[in-house]
Coordinates of N, CA and C in Angstrom, one line a residue:
M1 N -22.8 10.6 8.9 CA -22.1 10.1 7.7 C -21.5 11.3 7.0
A2 N -20.2 11.1 6.5 CA -19.5 12.2 5.9 C -20.2 12.6 4.6
D3 N -20.2 13.9 4.3 CA -20.7 14.4 3.0 C -19.6 14.3 2.0
Y4 N -20.0 14.0 0.7 CA -19.0 13.9 -0.4 C -19.4 14.8 -1.5
S5 N -18.4 15.3 -2.2 CA -18.7 16.0 -3.5 C -17.6 15.6 -4.4
T6 N -17.7 16.0 -5.7 CA -16.7 15.5 -6.7 C -15.8 16.6 -7.2
K7 N -14.5 16.3 -7.3 CA -13.6 17.2 -8.0 C -12.7 16.5 -8.9
S8 N -12.0 17.2 -9.7 CA -11.1 16.5 -10.7 C -9.7 17.1 -10.6
H9 N -8.7 16.2 -10.9 CA -7.4 16.7 -11.0 C -7.2 17.6 -12.2
C10 N -8.0 17.3 -13.3 CA -7.8 17.9 -14.6 C -8.8 18.9 -14.9
S11 N -9.3 19.0 -16.1 CA -10.2 20.0 -16.5 C -11.6 19.7 -15.9
P12 N -12.4 20.8 -15.7 CA -13.7 20.6 -15.2 C -14.5 19.6 -16.0
G13 N -15.2 18.7 -15.3 CA -16.0 17.6 -15.9 C -15.2 16.4 -16.3
S14 N -13.8 16.5 -16.1 CA -13.1 15.3 -16.5 C -13.3 14.2 -15.4
T15 N -13.4 12.9 -15.9 CA -13.6 11.8 -15.0 C -12.4 11.0 -14.9
S16 N -11.4 11.3 -15.7 CA -10.2 10.4 -15.7 C -9.4 10.5 -14.4
A17 N -9.6 11.6 -13.7 CA -8.8 11.7 -12.4 C -9.8 12.1 -11.3
Q18 N -11.0 11.6 -11.3 CA -12.0 12.0 -10.4 C -11.7 11.7 -8.9
L19 N -11.9 12.7 -8.1 CA -11.7 12.5 -6.6 C -13.1 12.7 -5.9
I20 N -13.3 12.0 -4.9 CA -14.4 12.3 -4.0 C -13.9 13.1 -2.8
V21 N -14.4 14.3 -2.6 CA -13.9 15.2 -1.6 C -14.9 15.3 -0.4
R22 N -14.4 14.9 0.7 CA -15.3 15.0 1.9 C -15.3 16.4 2.5
T23 N -16.3 16.7 3.2 CA -16.4 18.0 3.8 C -15.3 18.2 4.9
D24 N -14.7 17.1 5.4 CA -13.7 17.3 6.4 C -12.3 17.6 5.7
G25 N -12.3 17.7 4.4 CA -11.1 18.1 3.7 C -10.3 17.0 3.2
R26 N -10.7 15.7 3.4 CA -9.9 14.6 3.0 C -10.3 14.2 1.6
Y27 N -9.3 13.8 0.8 CA -9.5 13.5 -0.6 C -9.4 11.9 -0.7
R28 N -10.4 11.4 -1.4 CA -10.4 9.9 -1.7 C -10.6 9.7 -3.1
L29 N -10.1 8.6 -3.7 CA -10.3 8.2 -5.1 C -11.7 7.8 -5.3
G30 N -12.3 8.3 -6.4 CA -13.6 7.8 -6.8 C -13.5 6.5 -7.6
V31 N -14.6 6.0 -8.2 CA -14.5 4.7 -8.9 C -13.6 4.8 -10.1
T32 N -13.8 5.9 -10.9 CA -13.0 6.0 -12.1 C -11.5 6.1 -11.9
S33 N -11.1 6.9 -10.9 CA -9.7 7.0 -10.6 C -9.2 5.8 -10.0
L34 N -10.0 5.1 -9.2 CA -9.6 3.9 -8.5 C -9.3 2.8 -9.6
Q35 N -10.1 2.7 -10.6 CA -9.9 1.7 -11.6 C -8.6 2.1 -12.4
A36 N -8.4 3.4 -12.7 CA -7.2 3.8 -13.4 C -6.0 3.5 -12.7
E37 N -6.0 3.6 -11.3 CA -4.8 3.4 -10.5 C -4.6 1.9 -10.3
V38 N -5.6 1.1 -10.1 CA -5.5 -0.3 -9.6 C -5.3 -1.3 -10.7
V39 N -6.1 -1.1 -11.8 CA -6.1 -2.1 -12.9 C -4.7 -2.3 -13.4
P40 N -3.9 -1.3 -13.8 CA -2.5 -1.5 -14.3 C -1.7 -2.2 -13.2
L41 N -1.8 -1.9 -12.0 CA -1.0 -2.6 -10.9 C -1.4 -4.1 -10.8
A42 N -2.7 -4.4 -10.9 CA -3.2 -5.7 -10.9 C -2.6 -6.5 -12.1
L43 N -2.6 -5.9 -13.3 CA -2.1 -6.6 -14.4 C -0.6 -6.8 -14.3
G44 N 0.1 -5.8 -13.7 CA 1.5 -6.0 -13.5 C 1.8 -7.1 -12.5
A45 N 1.0 -7.3 -11.5 CA 1.2 -8.4 -10.5 C 0.9 -9.7 -11.2
A46 N 0.2 -9.8 -12.3 CA -0.1 -11.0 -13.0 C 1.1 -11.5 -13.8
V47 N 2.1 -10.6 -14.0 CA 3.2 -11.0 -14.8 C 4.3 -11.5 -13.9
S48 N 4.4 -12.8 -13.7 CA 5.5 -13.4 -12.9 C 6.1 -14.6 -13.5
P49 N 7.1 -14.4 -14.3 CA 7.8 -15.5 -15.0 C 8.2 -16.6 -14.1
T50 N 8.7 -16.2 -12.9 CA 9.2 -17.3 -12.0 C 8.1 -18.2 -11.6
L51 N 6.9 -17.7 -11.1 CA 5.8 -18.5 -10.7 C 5.3 -19.3 -11.9
L52 N 5.2 -18.6 -13.1 CA 4.7 -19.3 -14.3 C 5.6 -20.4 -14.7
G53 N 6.9 -20.2 -14.6 CA 7.9 -21.2 -15.0 C 7.8 -22.4 -14.1
L54 N 7.7 -22.1 -12.8 CA 7.6 -23.2 -11.8 C 6.3 -24.1 -12.1
Q55 N 5.2 -23.4 -12.3 CA 3.9 -24.1 -12.6 C 4.0 -24.9 -13.9
L56 N 4.6 -24.4 -14.9 CA 4.8 -25.1 -16.2 C 5.7 -26.3 -16.0
L57 N 6.7 -26.2 -15.1 CA 7.6 -27.3 -14.8 C 6.9 -28.4 -14.1
I58 N 6.0 -28.0 -13.1 CA 5.2 -29.0 -12.4 C 4.3 -29.7 -13.3
L59 N 3.6 -29.0 -14.2 CA 2.7 -29.6 -15.2 C 3.4 -30.5 -16.2
S60 N 4.7 -30.3 -16.4 CA 5.4 -31.2 -17.3 C 5.8 -32.5 -16.7
G61 N 5.7 -32.6 -15.4 CA 6.1 -33.8 -14.7 C 5.2 -35.0 -15.0
A62 N 5.7 -36.2 -14.6 CA 5.0 -37.4 -14.9 C 4.1 -37.9 -13.8
V63 N 4.4 -37.4 -12.6 CA 3.6 -37.9 -11.4 C 2.6 -36.9 -11.0
R64 N 1.3 -37.2 -11.2 CA 0.2 -36.4 -10.7 C 0.4 -34.9 -11.0
P65 N 0.7 -34.5 -12.2 CA 1.0 -33.1 -12.5 C -0.2 -32.2 -12.2
V66 N -1.4 -32.5 -12.5 CA -2.5 -31.6 -12.2 C -2.8 -31.4 -10.8
A67 N -2.7 -32.5 -10.0 CA -2.9 -32.4 -8.5 C -1.8 -31.6 -7.9
R68 N -0.6 -31.8 -8.4 CA 0.5 -31.0 -7.9 C 0.4 -29.5 -8.2
A69 N 0.0 -29.3 -9.5 CA -0.2 -27.9 -9.9 C -1.2 -27.1 -9.1
W70 N -2.3 -27.8 -8.8 CA -3.3 -27.1 -7.9 C -2.8 -26.9 -6.5
S71 N -2.0 -27.9 -6.0 CA -1.4 -27.8 -4.7 C -0.5 -26.6 -4.6
F72 N 0.3 -26.4 -5.7 CA 1.2 -25.3 -5.8 C 0.4 -24.0 -5.8
A73 N -0.7 -24.0 -6.6 CA -1.5 -22.8 -6.7 C -2.1 -22.4 -5.3
L74 N -2.5 -23.5 -4.6 CA -3.1 -23.2 -3.2 C -2.1 -22.5 -2.3
G75 N -0.8 -23.0 -2.4 CA 0.2 -22.3 -1.6 C 0.4 -20.9 -1.9
V76 N 0.4 -20.6 -3.2 CA 0.5 -19.2 -3.7 C -0.7 -18.4 -3.2
A77 N -1.9 -19.0 -3.3 CA -3.1 -18.3 -2.9 C -3.1 -17.9 -1.4
I78 N -2.6 -18.9 -0.6 CA -2.6 -18.6 0.8 C -1.8 -17.4 1.2
V79 N -0.6 -17.4 0.6 CA 0.3 -16.2 0.9 C -0.2 -14.9 0.3
A80 N -0.7 -15.0 -0.9 CA -1.2 -13.8 -1.6 C -2.4 -13.2 -0.7
G81 N -3.3 -14.2 -0.3 CA -4.4 -13.7 0.5 C -4.0 -13.2 1.8
A82 N -3.0 -13.8 2.5 CA -2.5 -13.3 3.7 C -1.9 -11.9 3.6
Y83 N -1.1 -11.7 2.5 CA -0.5 -10.4 2.2 C -1.6 -9.3 2.1
M84 N -2.6 -9.6 1.3 CA -3.6 -8.7 1.0 C -4.5 -8.4 2.3
F85 N -4.7 -9.4 3.1 CA -5.5 -9.2 4.3 C -4.7 -8.2 5.3
V86 N -3.4 -8.5 5.4 CA -2.7 -7.6 6.3 C -2.6 -6.2 5.8
L87 N -2.3 -6.1 4.5 CA -2.2 -4.8 3.8 C -3.5 -4.0 3.9
A88 N -4.6 -4.7 3.7 CA -5.9 -4.1 3.7 C -6.2 -3.6 5.1
T89 N -5.9 -4.4 6.1 CA -6.2 -4.0 7.5 C -5.4 -2.8 7.9
V90 N -4.1 -2.8 7.5 CA -3.2 -1.6 7.8 C -3.7 -0.4 7.0
A91 N -4.0 -0.6 5.7 CA -4.4 0.5 4.9 C -5.7 1.2 5.3
A92 N -6.6 0.4 5.9 CA -7.9 0.9 6.3 C -7.7 1.8 7.5
T93 N -6.6 1.7 8.2 CA -6.4 2.5 9.4 C -5.6 3.8 9.2
V94 N -5.1 3.9 7.9 CA -4.3 5.1 7.6 C -5.2 6.3 7.4
T95 N -4.9 7.4 8.0 CA -5.6 8.6 7.9 C -5.0 9.5 6.8
L96 N -5.8 9.9 5.8 CA -5.3 10.8 4.7 C -5.3 12.2 5.2
S97 N -4.3 12.9 4.6 CA -4.2 14.4 4.9 C -5.2 15.1 4.0
S98 N -5.2 16.4 4.1 CA -6.1 17.3 3.4 C -5.6 17.6 2.0
T99 N -4.5 17.0 1.6 CA -4.0 17.2 0.2 C -4.6 16.2 -0.7
H100 N -4.4 16.4 -2.0 CA -4.9 15.5 -3.0 C -4.5 14.1 -2.8
E101 N -3.3 13.9 -2.3 CA -2.8 12.6 -2.0 C -1.9 12.7 -0.8
S102 N -2.2 11.8 0.2 CA -1.5 12.0 1.5 C -0.1 11.7 1.3
E103 N 0.7 12.2 2.3 CA 2.1 11.9 2.3 C 2.4 10.4 2.5
A104 N 1.5 9.7 3.2 CA 1.7 8.2 3.3 C 1.6 7.6 2.0
E105 N 0.6 8.0 1.2 CA 0.5 7.4 -0.1 C 1.7 7.6 -1.0
R106 N 2.2 8.9 -1.0 CA 3.3 9.2 -1.8 C 4.6 8.4 -1.4
L107 N 4.8 8.2 0.0 CA 5.9 7.5 0.4 C 5.8 6.0 0.1
I108 N 4.6 5.4 0.1 CA 4.3 4.1 -0.2 C 4.7 3.8 -1.7
K109 N 4.2 4.8 -2.6 CA 4.5 4.6 -4.0 C 6.0 4.8 -4.3
L110 N 6.6 5.8 -3.7 CA 8.0 6.0 -3.9 C 8.9 4.8 -3.4
A111 N 8.5 4.3 -2.3 CA 9.2 3.1 -1.8 C 9.0 1.9 -2.7
A112 N 7.8 1.7 -3.2 CA 7.5 0.6 -4.1 C 8.3 0.8 -5.4
A113 N 8.4 2.1 -5.9 CA 9.2 2.4 -7.1 C 10.7 2.0 -6.9
V114 N 11.2 2.4 -5.8 CA 12.6 2.1 -5.5 C 12.9 0.6 -5.4
L115 N 12.0 -0.1 -4.8 CA 12.1 -1.6 -4.7 C 12.0 -2.2 -6.0
L116 N 11.1 -1.7 -6.9 CA 11.0 -2.3 -8.2 C 12.2 -2.0 -9.0
L117 N 12.8 -0.8 -8.9 CA 14.0 -0.5 -9.6 C 15.1 -1.5 -9.2
L118 N 15.3 -1.7 -7.9 CA 16.3 -2.7 -7.4 C 16.0 -4.1 -7.9
L119 N 14.7 -4.5 -7.9 CA 14.4 -5.8 -8.4 C 14.7 -6.0 -9.9
G120 N 14.5 -4.9 -10.6 CA 14.8 -4.9 -12.1 C 16.3 -5.1 -12.3
V121 N 17.1 -4.4 -11.6 CA 18.5 -4.5 -11.7 C 19.0 -5.9 -11.3
R122 N 18.4 -6.4 -10.2 CA 18.7 -7.8 -9.7 C 18.3 -8.8 -10.8
A123 N 17.2 -8.6 -11.4 CA 16.7 -9.6 -12.5 C 17.7 -9.7 -13.6
L124 N 18.3 -8.5 -14.0 CA 19.2 -8.5 -15.1 C 20.5 -9.1 -14.8
R125 N 20.9 -9.0 -13.5 CA 22.2 -9.5 -13.0 C 22.1 -11.0 -12.6
R126 N 20.9 -11.5 -12.5 CA 20.7 -12.9 -12.0 C 21.2 -13.9 -13.1
G127 N 21.9 -14.9 -12.7 CA 22.4 -15.9 -13.7 C 21.5 -17.0 -13.9
R128 N 21.3 -17.9 -13.0 CA 20.6 -19.1 -13.2 C 19.1 -18.9 -13.3
D129 N 18.5 -19.7 -14.2 CA 17.0 -19.6 -14.4 C 16.3 -20.0 -13.1
Q130 N 15.6 -19.0 -12.5 CA 15.0 -19.2 -11.2 C 13.7 -20.1 -11.3
S131 N 13.2 -20.3 -12.5 CA 12.0 -21.1 -12.6 C 12.3 -22.6 -12.6
K132 N 13.6 -22.9 -12.7 CA 14.1 -24.3 -12.7 C 14.9 -24.6 -11.4
P133 N 14.3 -25.4 -10.5 CA 15.0 -25.7 -9.2 C 16.3 -26.4 -9.4
P134 N 17.2 -26.3 -8.5 CA 18.5 -27.0 -8.5 C 18.3 -28.5 -8.6
A135 N 19.3 -29.3 -9.1 CA 19.1 -30.7 -9.4 C 18.7 -31.5 -8.1
K136 N 19.3 -31.1 -7.0 CA 19.0 -31.8 -5.7 C 17.5 -31.6 -5.3
T137 N 17.1 -30.3 -5.5 CA 15.7 -30.0 -5.1 C 14.7 -30.7 -6.1
A138 N 15.1 -30.8 -7.3 CA 14.2 -31.4 -8.3 C 14.1 -32.9 -8.0
A139 N 15.2 -33.5 -7.6 CA 15.2 -34.9 -7.2 C 14.3 -35.2 -6.0
R140 N 14.3 -34.3 -5.0 CA 13.5 -34.5 -3.8 C 12.0 -34.3 -4.2
L141 N 11.7 -33.4 -5.1 CA 10.3 -33.1 -5.5 C 9.7 -34.2 -6.4
K142 N 10.6 -35.0 -7.0 CA 10.1 -36.1 -7.9 C 9.1 -37.0 -7.2
N143 N 9.4 -37.4 -6.0 CA 8.5 -38.3 -5.2 C 7.8 -37.6 -4.1
A144 N 7.8 -36.3 -4.1 CA 7.1 -35.6 -2.9 C 5.6 -35.7 -3.0
G145 N 5.0 -35.5 -1.8 CA 3.6 -35.5 -1.7 C 3.0 -34.1 -2.1
L146 N 1.7 -34.0 -2.1 CA 1.0 -32.8 -2.4 C 1.3 -31.7 -1.4
G147 N 1.5 -32.0 -0.2 CA 1.8 -31.0 0.9 C 3.1 -30.3 0.6
T148 N 4.0 -31.0 0.0 CA 5.3 -30.4 -0.4 C 5.1 -29.3 -1.4
F149 N 4.2 -29.6 -2.4 CA 4.0 -28.6 -3.4 C 3.2 -27.4 -2.9
V150 N 2.4 -27.6 -1.9 CA 1.7 -26.4 -1.2 C 2.8 -25.6 -0.6
A151 N 3.8 -26.2 0.0 CA 4.9 -25.5 0.6 C 5.8 -24.8 -0.4
V152 N 6.0 -25.4 -1.6 CA 6.7 -24.7 -2.7 C 5.9 -23.5 -3.1
G153 N 4.6 -23.6 -3.2 CA 3.8 -22.4 -3.5 C 3.9 -21.3 -2.5
L154 N 3.9 -21.7 -1.2 CA 4.1 -20.7 -0.1 C 5.4 -20.0 -0.3
T155 N 6.4 -20.7 -0.5 CA 7.8 -20.1 -0.6 C 7.9 -19.3 -1.8
G156 N 7.3 -19.8 -2.9 CA 7.4 -19.0 -4.2 C 6.7 -17.7 -4.1
M157 N 5.6 -17.6 -3.4 CA 4.9 -16.3 -3.3 C 5.5 -15.4 -2.3
V158 N 6.0 -16.0 -1.2 CA 6.7 -15.2 -0.2 C 7.9 -14.4 -0.9
T159 N 8.6 -15.1 -1.8 CA 9.8 -14.5 -2.4 C 9.4 -13.8 -3.8
N160 N 8.2 -13.7 -4.1 CA 7.7 -13.1 -5.4 C 7.6 -11.6 -5.2
F161 N 8.7 -10.9 -4.9 CA 8.7 -9.5 -4.5 C 8.1 -8.6 -5.5
S162 N 8.3 -8.9 -6.8 CA 7.8 -8.0 -7.8 C 6.3 -7.9 -7.8
S163 N 5.6 -9.0 -7.5 CA 4.2 -8.9 -7.4 C 3.7 -8.2 -6.1
V164 N 4.4 -8.6 -5.0 CA 4.1 -8.0 -3.7 C 4.2 -6.5 -3.7
V165 N 5.3 -6.0 -4.3 CA 5.5 -4.6 -4.4 C 4.3 -3.9 -5.1
L166 N 3.7 -4.5 -6.1 CA 2.6 -3.9 -6.8 C 1.3 -4.1 -6.0
I167 N 1.2 -5.2 -5.3 CA 0.0 -5.4 -4.5 C -0.2 -4.3 -3.4
L168 N 1.0 -3.9 -2.9 CA 1.0 -2.9 -1.8 C 0.3 -1.6 -2.1
P169 N 0.7 -0.9 -3.2 CA 0.0 0.4 -3.5 C -1.5 0.1 -4.0
A170 N -1.7 -1.0 -4.7 CA -3.0 -1.3 -5.1 C -4.0 -1.5 -4.0
T171 N -3.6 -2.2 -3.0 CA -4.5 -2.5 -1.8 C -4.7 -1.2 -1.0
H172 N -3.6 -0.4 -0.9 CA -3.7 0.9 -0.2 C -4.7 1.8 -0.8
D173 N -4.7 1.9 -2.2 CA -5.6 2.7 -2.9 C -7.0 2.3 -2.8
I174 N -7.2 1.0 -2.8 CA -8.6 0.4 -2.7 C -9.2 0.7 -1.4
M175 N -8.4 0.4 -0.3 CA -9.0 0.6 1.0 C -9.2 2.0 1.4
N176 N -8.5 3.0 0.8 CA -8.6 4.4 1.1 C -9.4 5.1 0.1
S177 N -10.1 4.4 -0.8 CA -11.0 5.1 -1.8 C -12.3 5.4 -1.1
A178 N -13.1 6.2 -1.9 CA -14.4 6.6 -1.4 C -15.5 5.7 -2.0
T179 N -15.1 4.6 -2.5 CA -16.1 3.7 -3.1 C -16.8 2.8 -2.1
S180 N -17.8 2.1 -2.5 CA -18.6 1.3 -1.6 C -17.8 0.0 -1.2
L181 N -18.3 -0.6 -0.2 CA -17.6 -1.9 0.3 C -17.7 -2.9 -0.8
V182 N -18.7 -3.0 -1.6 CA -18.9 -3.9 -2.7 C -17.8 -3.7 -3.7
T183 N -17.6 -2.4 -4.1 CA -16.6 -2.0 -5.1 C -15.2 -2.3 -4.6
Q184 N -15.0 -2.0 -3.3 CA -13.7 -2.3 -2.8 C -13.4 -3.9 -2.8
G185 N -14.4 -4.6 -2.4 CA -14.3 -6.1 -2.4 C -14.0 -6.6 -3.8
L186 N -14.7 -6.1 -4.8 CA -14.5 -6.5 -6.2 C -13.1 -6.1 -6.7
M187 N -12.6 -4.9 -6.3 CA -11.3 -4.5 -6.8 C -10.2 -5.4 -6.1
L188 N -10.4 -5.7 -4.8 CA -9.5 -6.5 -4.1 C -9.4 -7.9 -4.7
A189 N -10.6 -8.4 -5.1 CA -10.7 -9.7 -5.8 C -10.0 -9.7 -7.1
L190 N -10.1 -8.6 -7.8 CA -9.4 -8.4 -9.1 C -7.9 -8.5 -8.9
V191 N -7.3 -7.8 -7.9 CA -5.9 -7.9 -7.6 C -5.5 -9.3 -7.2
F192 N -6.3 -9.9 -6.4 CA -6.0 -11.3 -5.9 C -5.9 -12.2 -7.0
F193 N -6.9 -12.3 -7.9 CA -6.9 -13.3 -9.0 C -5.9 -12.9 -10.1
C194 N -5.6 -11.7 -10.3 CA -4.6 -11.3 -11.2 C -3.2 -11.9 -10.7
T195 N -3.0 -11.7 -9.4 CA -1.8 -12.2 -8.8 C -1.6 -13.7 -9.0
L196 N -2.8 -14.4 -8.9 CA -2.8 -15.9 -9.1 C -2.8 -16.4 -10.5
A197 N -3.0 -15.5 -11.4 CA -3.1 -15.9 -12.8 C -2.0 -16.7 -13.4
P198 N -0.7 -16.5 -13.1 CA 0.4 -17.3 -13.6 C 0.3 -18.7 -13.1
V199 N -0.3 -19.0 -12.0 CA -0.4 -20.4 -11.5 C -1.8 -21.0 -11.8
I200 N -2.8 -20.2 -11.8 CA -4.2 -20.8 -12.0 C -4.5 -21.1 -13.5
L201 N -4.1 -20.2 -14.4 CA -4.5 -20.4 -15.8 C -3.9 -21.6 -16.4
P202 N -2.5 -21.9 -16.2 CA -2.0 -23.1 -16.8 C -2.6 -24.4 -16.1
A203 N -2.8 -24.4 -14.8 CA -3.5 -25.5 -14.2 C -4.9 -25.7 -14.7
L204 N -5.6 -24.6 -14.9 CA -7.0 -24.7 -15.4 C -7.0 -25.2 -16.8
A205 N -6.0 -24.8 -17.6 CA -6.0 -25.2 -19.0 C -5.7 -26.7 -19.1
V206 N -4.8 -27.2 -18.3 CA -4.5 -28.7 -18.4 C -5.7 -29.4 -17.8
T207 N -6.3 -28.9 -16.8 CA -7.5 -29.6 -16.2 C -8.6 -29.8 -17.2
L208 N -8.9 -28.7 -17.9 CA -10.0 -28.7 -18.9 C -9.6 -29.3 -20.2
M209 N -8.4 -29.1 -20.7 CA -8.0 -29.5 -22.0 C -7.2 -30.8 -22.1
G210 N -6.6 -31.2 -21.0 CA -5.8 -32.4 -20.9 C -4.6 -32.2 -21.8
S211 N -4.3 -33.3 -22.6 CA -3.1 -33.3 -23.5 C -3.1 -32.3 -24.6
R212 N -4.3 -31.8 -24.9 CA -4.5 -30.8 -26.0 C -3.7 -29.5 -25.7
S213 N -3.5 -29.3 -24.4 CA -2.8 -28.1 -24.0 C -1.3 -28.2 -24.0
D214 N -0.8 -29.4 -24.2 CA 0.7 -29.7 -24.1 C 1.5 -28.8 -25.1
R215 N 1.0 -28.6 -26.3 CA 1.8 -27.9 -27.3 C 2.0 -26.5 -26.9
W216 N 0.9 -25.8 -26.6 CA 1.1 -24.3 -26.3 C 1.8 -24.1 -24.9
L217 N 1.5 -25.0 -24.0 CA 2.2 -24.9 -22.7 C 3.7 -25.1 -22.8
S218 N 4.1 -26.0 -23.7 CA 5.6 -26.2 -23.9 C 6.2 -25.0 -24.6
A219 N 5.4 -24.4 -25.5 CA 5.9 -23.2 -26.2 C 6.1 -22.1 -25.2
M220 N 5.1 -21.9 -24.3 CA 5.1 -20.9 -23.3 C 6.3 -21.1 -22.3
N221 N 6.5 -22.4 -22.0 CA 7.6 -22.7 -21.1 C 8.9 -22.3 -21.7
R222 N 9.1 -22.6 -23.0 CA 10.4 -22.3 -23.6 C 10.6 -20.8 -23.7
F223 N 9.5 -20.0 -24.0 CA 9.6 -18.6 -24.1 C 9.9 -18.0 -22.8
T224 N 9.2 -18.4 -21.7 CA 9.3 -17.9 -20.4 C 10.8 -18.1 -19.9
R225 N 11.3 -19.3 -20.0 CA 12.6 -19.6 -19.5 C 13.7 -18.9 -20.3
S226 N 13.4 -18.6 -21.6 CA 14.4 -17.9 -22.4 C 14.5 -16.4 -22.1
H227 N 13.3 -15.8 -21.7 CA 13.2 -14.4 -21.6 C 12.8 -13.9 -20.2
A228 N 13.0 -14.8 -19.2 CA 12.5 -14.5 -17.8 C 13.2 -13.2 -17.3
K229 N 14.5 -13.1 -17.5 CA 15.2 -11.9 -16.9 C 14.7 -10.7 -17.6
Q230 N 14.5 -10.7 -18.9 CA 14.1 -9.5 -19.6 C 12.7 -9.1 -19.2
I231 N 11.8 -10.1 -19.1 CA 10.4 -9.8 -18.7 C 10.3 -9.2 -17.3
N232 N 11.0 -9.9 -16.3 CA 11.0 -9.4 -15.0 C 11.6 -8.0 -14.9
A233 N 12.7 -7.7 -15.6 CA 13.3 -6.4 -15.5 C 12.4 -5.4 -16.2
A234 N 11.8 -5.7 -17.3 CA 10.9 -4.7 -18.0 C 9.7 -4.3 -17.2
I235 N 9.1 -5.3 -16.6 CA 7.9 -5.1 -15.7 C 8.3 -4.2 -14.5
A236 N 9.5 -4.6 -13.9 CA 9.9 -3.8 -12.7 C 10.2 -2.4 -13.1
F237 N 11.0 -2.1 -14.2 CA 11.3 -0.8 -14.6 C 10.1 0.0 -15.0
L238 N 9.2 -0.6 -15.7 CA 8.0 0.1 -16.2 C 7.1 0.6 -15.0
F239 N 6.9 -0.3 -14.0 CA 6.0 0.1 -12.9 C 6.7 1.0 -11.9
A240 N 8.1 0.9 -11.9 CA 8.8 1.8 -11.0 C 8.6 3.2 -11.6
A241 N 8.7 3.4 -12.9 CA 8.5 4.7 -13.5 C 7.1 5.2 -13.3
L242 N 6.1 4.3 -13.4 CA 4.7 4.7 -13.3 C 4.4 5.1 -11.8
L243 N 4.9 4.4 -10.9 CA 4.6 4.7 -9.5 C 5.4 6.0 -9.1
A244 N 6.6 6.1 -9.6 CA 7.3 7.4 -9.2 C 6.6 8.6 -9.8
Y245 N 6.1 8.4 -11.1 CA 5.4 9.5 -11.7 C 4.1 9.9 -10.9
S246 N 3.4 8.8 -10.5 CA 2.1 9.0 -9.8 C 2.4 9.7 -8.4
A247 N 3.5 9.3 -7.8 CA 3.8 9.9 -6.5 C 4.3 11.3 -6.6
L248 N 5.1 11.6 -7.6 CA 5.7 13.0 -7.7 C 4.9 13.9 -8.6
G249 N 4.0 13.4 -9.4 CA 3.2 14.2 -10.4 C 2.2 15.1 -9.7

């Protein structure tokens, strides 16, 4: 078993940038650094006005809104879980170099930053409200079965690039950390459930509160649809800057 010691990016004794250093010269994130790296990315993945808007639209429907909402959430969960499983499997096989952060990690973060920058620009230039489907699609969904809403969730998450781009570096950091398997599992679960938050929380609120949730869900729907472009762009630009700083700093 590899021997580990502790070093810090910053001043001696600092835990804010703690690294676990193996005797073979490879550097891995410790618990403190892992939390500092992953938690902001997980929270960023939770901000998805498009998924939230679609879920609120489903919940406002007259035909089995709760069942449809959970079916939509299931579709999102399947894709998010598949993304994370593939990323975790790949990340676990990446060998770190002897520097504080491997070239692979730097490239992943820089690529994610560039993609987020492009997504932010696209969000600002986008015209139609993406949380509201076209009239023909809405008409087909009116009498659709639950399987169709699972498919809508699958498609929605596949194209939810802003969250996927944040899941990538978060999963890579977790799988290449020096933490225990339990800690890695808990951090992966945090990223997973944060990604699902925009679809699970509204469905859970309506399931538990019924019509009492209508007022604040309607207000949230109006706000999300009015500011979706700005929210998407702000999140994309913010995390593009953070990832670029992390990679180049």
